[in-house]
Amino acid sequence: MLALRLTRAARLAVQLRRLLVAVASAGTGFLLLCALGHALSHPGTPGASALRLAWCAAPLAAAVQLAVAVARTDPGTRPRSGLSAIGLGPALLMAVSATTTALSGALGSVAALLVFLHLRGDLTGGPPLAGVATDALAAGQSLPAPAVLTLLALVPATASAAVAYTLRPRDPRPAASTAARGYGRFGAYGWGKARETFGAYGRFGARWTGERAARTAAPDQAGTGSPPAAEGTVLTRTDPPGPATSVSGGPLPATAAGLPTAVCGPGAASSGLPMGASGFATGGSGPASGAAGGPGERSPDGPAAGAPAPRPQNATVLPWGVTALAVGLAVEAYTGDAGTTPSAGVLIGWALTAVGLALAGPGLTQLCGRLLQAARPGALRLLAGRVLMEESQRVGRPLGVVAAVAAAAYVATTVYDSDGPAFGPLSTLGALLVAGCTLATLFTAAVEAKHARAGATDALLRLGAPPATLRAAAAVRAAALLALFGPLTLVVAVLAALPLSR
């Protein structure tokens, strides 16, 4: 019921994206039903029917990828603060997203069944429509209901499972380190939380013990009424003693003027430091962090004190992507034949090629961002490169899949020409489904990336950055990606077509 209410109350753009999922599900379900009809019409050639069914895996994968991208950009099921208090935690929101995706897929499957029955003439009671591949409709034969239900439920079930896996609740706590503990500075065992500069430990007055601090600070605390420092507390001296002034010329608080500050916990010692002060907490080993409100509050120049560090960009799958790409091209070269219908080996080869480009996409996008920032970049190239590096995980994989589909289209139009197999209406429908779903997934990922950097864009506009600069940075990013993935797509297409053109 909650999924239905959220679906009905969504905005127009969200409804259009869900409609795209329904259309993709309808097209894929229709192709699956046509494969079933071909098997019923040609019982003596099970191999050809199985090959038709295997080629339906390409539009199925494209439809599932589109469903996952649409679910990630759905604002109605995005986790927000305070929803867990009323029972809408991450697990329930994930279930709502999976249910919404299943509803969209089921709507498309029902539409595919109605169209298939109408083409067969079962709804009108007449003969099948002319101009349609009648061998794939199994006209005049009864359809097995279990097979029809299984094929029609394949797209909603797969898409819903993929959405549930992608949006599954993750533990926000950082993973425990499995590395062996080692010796750090003199007298300290284990890995420290922050690295220290050379000579920080032995600097005069850098660390005071709790007993000496209690004796020193007792006269001052008697006049101010503050509690004494606890035993074992590490005290720091942020700056040399002496008069200190703030940026505006006024006197600084006592904690920022060079007096020792007790550090009893994270985020509890630097409340008197101004933003951008050069003092260090915990013995000068790192910058003062936290705010007066304690852990969990957001400081003016950083994330929440208790929040885990953001995950670094993982570019280590780039070699695996290149390996899968090379294996896929090798499989296509050994199993491909331009004179006959594409075999199962060609399907496996293109699947490995698409997986390789999808795995290599984030690494290539991050490399593109790094190249934009090379050779003394200006503000425009620096902004475009940083955004590309940040969005490499979101945009890289859809870009790799689009490159694989473009390469396959090039091979199909150049190698499988008039001497090869004829592309019928079902093959055209499958090609349009794959191309449309991959392009829609790329545009949806771009929308998701735009929403993710909305805060940074607003901050740049408040700082006085002209909107033309932001548009120019977007144009530079698009041009850089086109300059990298365009030749890559052409090279992959030429290598895939080279064994077939002999």
CSV table of C-alpha atoms in Angstrom, one decimal, residues 49-457:
chain,number,residue,atom,x,y,z
A,49,SER,CA,14.6,-21.9,-30.3
A,50,ALA,CA,17.1,-22.1,-27.5
A,51,LEU,CA,19.4,-19.7,-29.3
A,52,ARG,CA,16.5,-17.3,-29.7
A,53,LEU,CA,15.8,-17.5,-26.0
A,54,ALA,CA,19.5,-17.0,-25.2
A,55,TRP,CA,19.6,-13.8,-27.2
A,56,CYS,CA,16.8,-12.5,-25.1
A,57,ALA,CA,19.3,-12.2,-22.3
A,58,ALA,CA,20.6,-8.9,-23.8
A,59,PRO,CA,17.4,-6.9,-23.6
A,60,LEU,CA,16.7,-8.5,-20.2
A,61,ALA,CA,20.0,-7.3,-18.8
A,62,ALA,CA,19.4,-3.8,-20.4
A,63,ALA,CA,16.0,-3.6,-18.8
A,64,VAL,CA,17.3,-4.7,-15.4
A,65,GLN,CA,20.1,-2.1,-15.6
A,66,LEU,CA,17.5,0.6,-16.4
A,67,ALA,CA,15.3,-0.5,-13.5
A,68,VAL,CA,18.2,-0.2,-11.0
A,69,ALA,CA,19.2,3.2,-12.3
A,70,VAL,CA,15.6,4.5,-12.0
A,71,ALA,CA,15.3,3.1,-8.5
A,72,ARG,CA,18.5,4.8,-7.4
A,73,THR,CA,17.1,8.2,-8.6
A,74,ASP,CA,13.7,7.8,-7.0
A,75,PRO,CA,13.4,10.7,-4.4
A,76,GLY,CA,10.4,9.0,-2.7
A,77,THR,CA,12.4,6.1,-1.4
A,78,ARG,CA,15.6,8.0,-0.5
A,79,PRO,CA,16.6,7.7,3.2
A,80,ARG,CA,16.1,10.8,5.2
A,81,SER,CA,16.7,11.7,8.8
A,82,GLY,CA,13.9,11.0,11.2
A,83,LEU,CA,12.1,8.3,9.0
A,84,SER,CA,13.5,5.5,11.1
A,85,ALA,CA,11.6,6.9,14.1
A,86,ILE,CA,8.3,6.2,12.4
A,87,GLY,CA,9.4,2.8,11.1
A,88,LEU,CA,10.6,3.8,7.6
A,89,GLY,CA,14.2,2.7,8.0
A,90,PRO,CA,16.6,1.7,5.2
A,91,ALA,CA,15.3,-1.8,5.0
A,92,LEU,CA,11.7,-0.8,4.5
A,93,LEU,CA,12.6,1.9,2.0
A,94,MET,CA,14.6,-0.8,0.1
A,95,ALA,CA,11.5,-3.0,0.1
A,96,VAL,CA,9.4,-0.2,-1.1
A,97,SER,CA,11.8,0.5,-4.0
A,98,ALA,CA,11.8,-3.2,-4.9
A,99,THR,CA,8.0,-3.4,-4.8
A,100,THR,CA,7.7,-0.3,-7.0
A,101,THR,CA,10.1,-1.8,-9.5
A,102,ALA,CA,8.1,-5.1,-9.5
A,103,LEU,CA,4.8,-3.2,-10.1
A,104,SER,CA,6.3,-1.3,-13.1
A,105,GLY,CA,7.7,-4.6,-14.5
A,106,ALA,CA,4.4,-6.4,-14.0
A,107,LEU,CA,2.5,-3.7,-15.8
A,108,GLY,CA,4.9,-4.0,-18.8
A,109,SER,CA,4.5,-7.8,-18.7
A,110,VAL,CA,0.7,-7.6,-18.8
A,111,ALA,CA,0.9,-5.2,-21.7
A,112,ALA,CA,3.3,-7.6,-23.5
A,113,LEU,CA,0.8,-10.5,-23.0
A,114,LEU,CA,-2.1,-8.5,-24.4
A,115,VAL,CA,-0.1,-7.4,-27.5
A,116,PHE,CA,1.0,-11.0,-28.1
A,117,LEU,CA,-2.5,-12.4,-27.8
A,118,HIS,CA,-3.8,-9.6,-30.0
A,119,LEU,CA,-1.3,-10.4,-32.7
A,120,ARG,CA,-2.2,-14.1,-32.5
A,121,GLY,CA,-5.9,-13.3,-32.9
A,122,ASP,CA,-7.0,-14.8,-29.6
A,123,LEU,CA,-8.6,-11.5,-28.4
A,124,THR,CA,-10.4,-10.8,-31.6
A,125,GLY,CA,-11.2,-14.4,-32.5
A,126,GLY,CA,-9.9,-14.0,-36.1
A,127,PRO,CA,-6.7,-15.0,-37.9
A,128,PRO,CA,-3.3,-13.5,-36.9
A,129,LEU,CA,-2.4,-10.1,-38.3
A,130,ALA,CA,-0.6,-10.1,-41.6
A,131,GLY,CA,2.9,-8.7,-41.8
A,132,VAL,CA,4.0,-10.3,-38.5
A,133,ALA,CA,6.4,-13.2,-38.0
A,134,THR,CA,3.8,-15.9,-37.8
A,135,ASP,CA,6.3,-18.6,-37.0
A,136,ALA,CA,7.0,-16.8,-33.7
A,137,LEU,CA,3.4,-16.5,-32.7
A,138,ALA,CA,2.4,-20.2,-32.7
A,139,ALA,CA,-1.0,-19.3,-34.2
A,140,GLY,CA,-3.6,-22.0,-33.7
A,141,GLN,CA,-1.8,-23.7,-30.8
A,142,SER,CA,-2.6,-23.4,-27.2
A,143,LEU,CA,0.0,-21.6,-25.0
A,144,PRO,CA,1.2,-23.5,-21.9
A,145,ALA,CA,0.1,-21.3,-19.0
A,146,PRO,CA,3.1,-22.2,-16.6
A,147,ALA,CA,5.6,-21.3,-19.4
A,148,VAL,CA,3.9,-18.0,-20.1
A,149,LEU,CA,3.7,-17.0,-16.4
A,150,THR,CA,7.3,-18.0,-15.9
A,151,LEU,CA,8.6,-15.9,-18.8
A,152,LEU,CA,6.4,-12.9,-18.0
A,153,ALA,CA,7.5,-13.0,-14.3
A,154,LEU,CA,11.2,-13.1,-15.3
A,155,VAL,CA,11.7,-9.4,-15.9
A,156,PRO,CA,9.8,-8.1,-12.7
A,157,ALA,CA,11.4,-10.7,-10.5
A,158,THR,CA,15.0,-10.1,-11.8
A,159,ALA,CA,14.6,-6.3,-11.7
A,160,SER,CA,13.2,-6.3,-8.2
A,161,ALA,CA,15.9,-8.6,-6.9
A,162,ALA,CA,18.6,-6.4,-8.5
A,163,VAL,CA,17.1,-3.3,-6.9
A,164,ALA,CA,16.9,-4.9,-3.5
A,165,TYR,CA,20.5,-6.0,-3.8
A,166,THR,CA,21.7,-2.6,-4.9
A,167,LEU,CA,19.8,-0.6,-2.3
A,168,ARG,CA,20.4,-3.0,0.5
A,169,PRO,CA,21.1,-1.4,3.9
A,170,ARG,CA,24.8,-1.1,4.6
A,171,ASP,CA,26.6,-0.8,7.9
A,172,PRO,CA,27.6,2.8,8.3
A,173,ARG,CA,30.4,1.8,10.7
A,174,PRO,CA,33.9,1.6,9.1
A,175,ALA,CA,35.1,-2.0,8.6
A,176,ALA,CA,37.6,-3.3,11.2
A,177,SER,CA,41.2,-3.3,10.0
A,178,THR,CA,42.6,-6.7,9.4
A,179,ALA,CA,46.2,-5.6,9.0
A,180,ALA,CA,48.7,-6.6,11.6
A,181,ARG,CA,49.4,-4.1,14.3
A,182,GLY,CA,52.8,-2.4,14.3
A,183,TYR,CA,54.9,-0.1,16.3
A,184,GLY,CA,54.5,3.6,15.6
A,185,ARG,CA,56.3,6.4,17.3
A,186,PHE,CA,58.5,5.8,20.4
A,187,GLY,CA,56.4,4.4,23.3
A,188,ALA,CA,53.2,3.9,21.3
A,189,TYR,CA,51.9,0.6,20.1
A,190,GLY,CA,49.5,0.1,17.2
A,191,TRP,CA,48.3,2.3,14.4
A,192,GLY,CA,47.7,5.9,15.4
A,193,LYS,CA,44.6,7.8,14.3
A,194,ALA,CA,46.6,10.5,12.7
A,195,ARG,CA,50.2,10.8,11.5
A,196,GLU,CA,52.6,13.1,13.3
A,197,THR,CA,55.2,15.4,11.9
A,198,PHE,CA,58.8,14.8,12.6
A,199,GLY,CA,59.7,15.8,16.1
A,200,ALA,CA,56.2,16.4,17.3
A,201,TYR,CA,56.5,13.9,20.2
A,202,GLY,CA,59.6,15.5,21.6
A,203,ARG,CA,58.7,19.1,21.2
A,204,PHE,CA,58.9,21.1,24.4
A,205,GLY,CA,55.5,21.4,26.1
A,206,ALA,CA,53.7,19.3,23.5
A,207,ARG,CA,52.3,16.8,26.0
A,208,TRP,CA,51.6,17.3,29.6
A,209,THR,CA,50.4,14.5,31.9
A,210,GLY,CA,47.1,14.8,33.8
A,211,GLU,CA,48.7,15.1,37.2
A,212,ARG,CA,50.9,18.1,36.3
A,213,ALA,CA,48.0,19.7,34.4
A,214,ALA,CA,45.7,19.4,37.5
A,215,ARG,CA,48.3,21.1,39.7
A,216,THR,CA,48.9,23.8,37.2
A,217,ALA,CA,45.3,24.5,36.3
A,218,ALA,CA,44.0,24.4,39.9
A,219,PRO,CA,44.4,28.2,40.7
A,220,ASP,CA,42.8,29.2,37.4
A,221,GLN,CA,39.9,26.8,37.8
A,222,ALA,CA,39.2,28.0,41.4
A,223,GLY,CA,38.4,31.4,40.0
A,224,THR,CA,36.4,30.3,37.0
A,225,GLY,CA,34.5,27.5,38.6
A,226,SER,CA,35.3,25.0,35.9
A,227,PRO,CA,36.0,21.3,37.0
A,228,PRO,CA,39.5,20.1,37.2
A,229,ALA,CA,41.0,17.9,34.5
A,230,ALA,CA,40.6,14.2,34.9
A,231,GLU,CA,43.6,12.0,35.7
A,232,GLY,CA,45.3,10.7,32.6
A,233,THR,CA,43.9,13.4,30.3
A,234,VAL,CA,46.2,14.5,27.5
A,235,LEU,CA,46.7,18.2,27.4
A,236,THR,CA,48.0,20.2,24.4
A,237,ARG,CA,49.5,23.5,23.8
A,238,THR,CA,48.2,24.9,20.5
A,239,ASP,CA,50.4,28.0,20.1
A,240,PRO,CA,53.3,29.7,22.0
A,241,PRO,CA,52.1,31.6,25.1
A,242,GLY,CA,51.5,35.3,24.6
A,243,PRO,CA,48.8,37.7,23.6
A,244,ALA,CA,46.7,36.5,20.7
A,245,THR,CA,44.1,38.2,18.6
A,246,SER,CA,41.5,37.0,16.2
A,247,VAL,CA,41.2,37.8,12.5
A,248,SER,CA,38.9,40.8,13.3
A,249,GLY,CA,41.4,42.2,15.9
A,250,GLY,CA,39.6,41.2,19.1
A,251,PRO,CA,41.1,38.9,21.8
A,252,LEU,CA,40.8,35.2,21.3
A,253,PRO,CA,39.4,32.9,23.9
A,254,ALA,CA,41.7,31.3,26.4
A,255,THR,CA,41.8,28.0,24.6
A,256,ALA,CA,43.0,29.6,21.4
A,257,ALA,CA,45.4,32.0,23.0
A,258,GLY,CA,48.0,29.3,23.7
A,259,LEU,CA,46.7,27.9,27.1
A,260,PRO,CA,46.6,24.2,27.6
A,261,THR,CA,43.3,22.5,26.6
A,262,ALA,CA,42.0,19.3,28.0
A,263,VAL,CA,41.0,16.7,25.5
A,264,CYS,CA,38.6,14.3,27.1
A,265,GLY,CA,37.0,12.9,24.0
A,266,PRO,CA,36.4,13.4,20.3
A,267,GLY,CA,35.1,16.8,19.4
A,268,ALA,CA,35.3,18.3,23.0
A,269,ALA,CA,38.5,20.3,23.0
A,270,SER,CA,38.5,22.8,20.1
A,271,SER,CA,35.3,24.8,20.9
A,272,GLY,CA,37.4,27.9,21.5
A,273,LEU,CA,39.4,27.6,18.3
A,274,PRO,CA,38.3,29.8,15.4
A,275,MET,CA,37.7,28.3,12.1
A,276,GLY,CA,41.0,27.8,10.3
A,277,ALA,CA,43.1,28.1,13.4
A,278,SER,CA,46.5,26.5,13.3
A,279,GLY,CA,46.2,24.7,16.7
A,280,PHE,CA,46.3,20.9,17.0
A,281,ALA,CA,44.4,18.7,19.4
A,282,THR,CA,45.9,15.6,21.1
A,283,GLY,CA,49.4,16.7,21.2
A,284,GLY,CA,49.7,18.4,17.9
A,285,SER,CA,49.2,15.2,15.9
A,286,GLY,CA,46.3,16.4,13.8
A,287,PRO,CA,44.0,19.3,13.2
A,288,ALA,CA,41.5,20.3,15.8
A,289,SER,CA,38.2,18.6,15.0
A,290,GLY,CA,34.7,18.6,16.3
A,291,ALA,CA,32.5,21.4,17.7
A,292,ALA,CA,31.1,22.5,21.0
A,293,GLY,CA,28.1,20.2,20.5
A,294,GLY,CA,30.1,17.0,20.7
A,295,PRO,CA,30.4,14.2,18.3
A,296,GLY,CA,27.9,13.9,15.5
A,297,GLU,CA,27.5,17.6,14.9
A,298,ARG,CA,28.6,19.1,11.6
A,299,SER,CA,31.4,21.6,11.8
A,300,PRO,CA,31.5,24.6,9.5
A,301,ASP,CA,34.3,23.1,7.4
A,302,GLY,CA,33.9,19.4,7.4
A,303,PRO,CA,31.5,16.5,7.8
A,304,ALA,CA,30.1,15.2,11.0
A,305,ALA,CA,32.7,14.3,13.7
A,306,GLY,CA,31.3,10.9,14.2
A,307,ALA,CA,30.6,10.1,10.6
A,308,PRO,CA,32.7,7.5,8.8
A,309,ALA,CA,35.1,8.6,6.2
A,310,PRO,CA,33.8,8.5,2.6
A,311,ARG,CA,34.8,5.4,0.6
A,312,PRO,CA,37.7,6.0,-1.8
A,313,GLN,CA,37.2,5.6,-5.5
A,314,ASN,CA,37.9,2.0,-6.4
A,315,ALA,CA,39.8,1.8,-9.6
A,316,THR,CA,41.4,-1.6,-9.0
A,317,VAL,CA,38.9,-3.3,-11.3
A,318,LEU,CA,40.3,-1.7,-14.4
A,319,PRO,CA,42.8,-4.6,-15.0
A,320,TRP,CA,39.9,-7.1,-14.6
A,321,GLY,CA,37.8,-5.1,-17.1
A,322,VAL,CA,40.7,-5.1,-19.7
A,323,THR,CA,41.1,-8.8,-19.1
A,324,ALA,CA,37.4,-9.5,-19.7
A,325,LEU,CA,37.4,-7.3,-22.8
A,326,ALA,CA,40.4,-9.2,-24.2
A,327,VAL,CA,38.7,-12.6,-23.5
A,328,GLY,CA,35.5,-11.5,-25.1
A,329,LEU,CA,37.2,-10.3,-28.3
A,330,ALA,CA,39.1,-13.6,-28.4
A,331,VAL,CA,35.8,-15.6,-28.0
A,332,GLU,CA,34.2,-13.6,-30.8
A,333,ALA,CA,37.2,-14.2,-33.1
A,334,TYR,CA,37.1,-18.0,-32.6
A,335,THR,CA,33.3,-18.5,-32.8
A,336,GLY,CA,32.1,-15.8,-35.1
A,337,ASP,CA,31.0,-16.4,-38.7
A,338,ALA,CA,29.7,-13.6,-40.9
A,339,GLY,CA,27.8,-15.9,-43.2
A,340,THR,CA,25.4,-17.5,-40.8
A,341,THR,CA,23.2,-16.5,-37.9
A,342,PRO,CA,25.2,-15.2,-34.9
A,343,SER,CA,25.9,-18.3,-32.7
A,344,ALA,CA,25.9,-18.7,-28.9
A,345,GLY,CA,29.7,-18.1,-28.9
A,346,VAL,CA,29.2,-14.6,-30.4
A,347,LEU,CA,26.6,-13.9,-27.6
A,348,ILE,CA,29.1,-15.0,-24.9
A,349,GLY,CA,31.9,-13.0,-26.5
A,350,TRP,CA,29.8,-9.8,-26.6
A,351,ALA,CA,28.6,-10.4,-23.1
A,352,LEU,CA,32.2,-10.6,-21.9
A,353,THR,CA,33.0,-7.5,-23.9
A,354,ALA,CA,30.2,-5.6,-22.3
A,355,VAL,CA,31.2,-6.7,-18.9
A,356,GLY,CA,34.8,-5.8,-19.5
A,357,LEU,CA,33.9,-2.3,-20.7
A,358,ALA,CA,31.5,-1.8,-17.8
A,359,LEU,CA,34.2,-2.8,-15.3
A,360,ALA,CA,36.8,-0.6,-17.0
A,361,GLY,CA,34.4,2.4,-17.3
A,362,PRO,CA,34.8,3.8,-13.8
A,363,GLY,CA,38.6,3.6,-14.0
A,364,LEU,CA,38.7,5.2,-17.4
A,365,THR,CA,36.4,8.0,-16.3
A,366,GLN,CA,38.7,8.6,-13.3
A,367,LEU,CA,41.7,8.6,-15.6
A,368,CYS,CA,40.0,11.1,-17.8
A,369,GLY,CA,39.4,13.4,-14.8
A,370,ARG,CA,43.1,13.1,-13.8
A,371,LEU,CA,44.2,14.0,-17.4
A,372,LEU,CA,42.0,17.1,-17.3
A,373,GLN,CA,43.8,18.3,-14.2
A,374,ALA,CA,47.3,17.7,-15.6
A,375,ALA,CA,49.7,20.4,-16.9
A,376,ARG,CA,48.9,23.3,-14.6
A,377,PRO,CA,45.1,23.4,-15.0
A,378,GLY,CA,42.9,26.5,-14.6
A,379,ALA,CA,39.8,26.7,-12.6
A,380,LEU,CA,37.6,25.3,-15.4
A,381,ARG,CA,39.7,22.2,-16.1
A,382,LEU,CA,40.2,21.7,-12.3
A,383,LEU,CA,36.5,21.8,-11.6
A,384,ALA,CA,35.7,19.5,-14.5
A,385,GLY,CA,38.4,17.0,-13.6
A,386,ARG,CA,37.4,16.8,-9.9
A,387,VAL,CA,33.7,16.3,-10.8
A,388,LEU,CA,34.6,13.5,-13.2
A,389,MET,CA,36.7,11.8,-10.6
A,390,GLU,CA,33.9,12.1,-8.1
A,391,GLU,CA,31.2,10.8,-10.5
A,392,SER,CA,33.4,8.0,-12.0
A,393,GLN,CA,31.4,5.2,-10.1
A,394,ARG,CA,28.0,6.5,-11.1
A,395,VAL,CA,28.7,7.4,-14.8
A,396,GLY,CA,31.6,5.1,-15.7
A,397,ARG,CA,29.7,1.8,-15.9
A,398,PRO,CA,26.7,3.1,-18.0
A,399,LEU,CA,29.3,4.7,-20.3
A,400,GLY,CA,31.1,1.4,-20.7
A,401,VAL,CA,27.9,-0.4,-21.5
A,402,VAL,CA,26.9,2.3,-24.1
A,403,ALA,CA,30.4,1.9,-25.7
A,404,ALA,CA,29.8,-1.9,-25.9
A,405,VAL,CA,26.4,-1.4,-27.5
A,406,ALA,CA,27.8,1.1,-30.0
A,407,ALA,CA,30.6,-1.3,-31.0
A,408,ALA,CA,28.1,-4.1,-31.5
A,409,ALA,CA,25.9,-1.9,-33.7
A,410,TYR,CA,29.0,-1.0,-35.8
A,411,VAL,CA,29.8,-4.6,-36.3
A,412,ALA,CA,26.2,-5.5,-37.1
A,413,THR,CA,26.0,-2.8,-39.8
A,414,THR,CA,29.4,-3.4,-41.4
A,415,VAL,CA,29.9,-7.2,-41.2
A,416,TYR,CA,26.3,-8.6,-41.2
A,417,ASP,CA,25.3,-6.9,-44.4
A,418,SER,CA,23.2,-8.2,-47.3
A,419,ASP,CA,25.3,-11.3,-47.5
A,420,GLY,CA,24.6,-12.2,-43.9
A,421,PRO,CA,21.4,-12.9,-42.0
A,422,ALA,CA,18.4,-10.6,-42.6
A,423,PHE,CA,17.3,-8.6,-39.6
A,424,GLY,CA,13.6,-9.2,-39.1
A,425,PRO,CA,11.1,-7.2,-36.9
A,426,LEU,CA,12.0,-9.1,-33.8
A,427,SER,CA,15.8,-8.5,-34.2
A,428,THR,CA,15.1,-4.8,-34.8
A,429,LEU,CA,12.9,-4.7,-31.7
A,430,GLY,CA,15.6,-6.3,-29.6
A,431,ALA,CA,18.3,-3.9,-31.0
A,432,LEU,CA,16.1,-0.9,-30.3
A,433,LEU,CA,15.4,-2.2,-26.8
A,434,VAL,CA,19.0,-2.6,-25.9
A,435,ALA,CA,20.1,0.7,-27.4
A,436,GLY,CA,17.2,2.6,-25.8
A,437,CYS,CA,17.7,1.1,-22.4
A,438,THR,CA,21.4,1.7,-22.3
A,439,LEU,CA,21.0,5.4,-23.4
A,440,ALA,CA,18.2,5.9,-20.8
A,441,THR,CA,20.4,4.4,-18.1
A,442,LEU,CA,23.2,6.7,-19.0
A,443,PHE,CA,20.9,9.8,-18.9
A,444,THR,CA,19.4,8.6,-15.6
A,445,ALA,CA,22.9,8.2,-14.1
A,446,ALA,CA,23.7,11.7,-15.2
A,447,VAL,CA,20.6,13.0,-13.4
A,448,GLU,CA,21.6,11.1,-10.3
A,449,ALA,CA,25.1,12.6,-10.4
A,450,LYS,CA,23.6,16.1,-10.9
A,451,HIS,CA,21.4,15.6,-7.8
A,452,ALA,CA,24.3,14.3,-5.8
A,453,ARG,CA,26.4,17.4,-6.5
A,454,ALA,CA,23.5,19.9,-6.0
A,455,GLY,CA,25.0,21.0,-2.7
A,456,ALA,CA,28.4,21.8,-4.2
A,457,THR,CA,26.8,23.6,-7.1
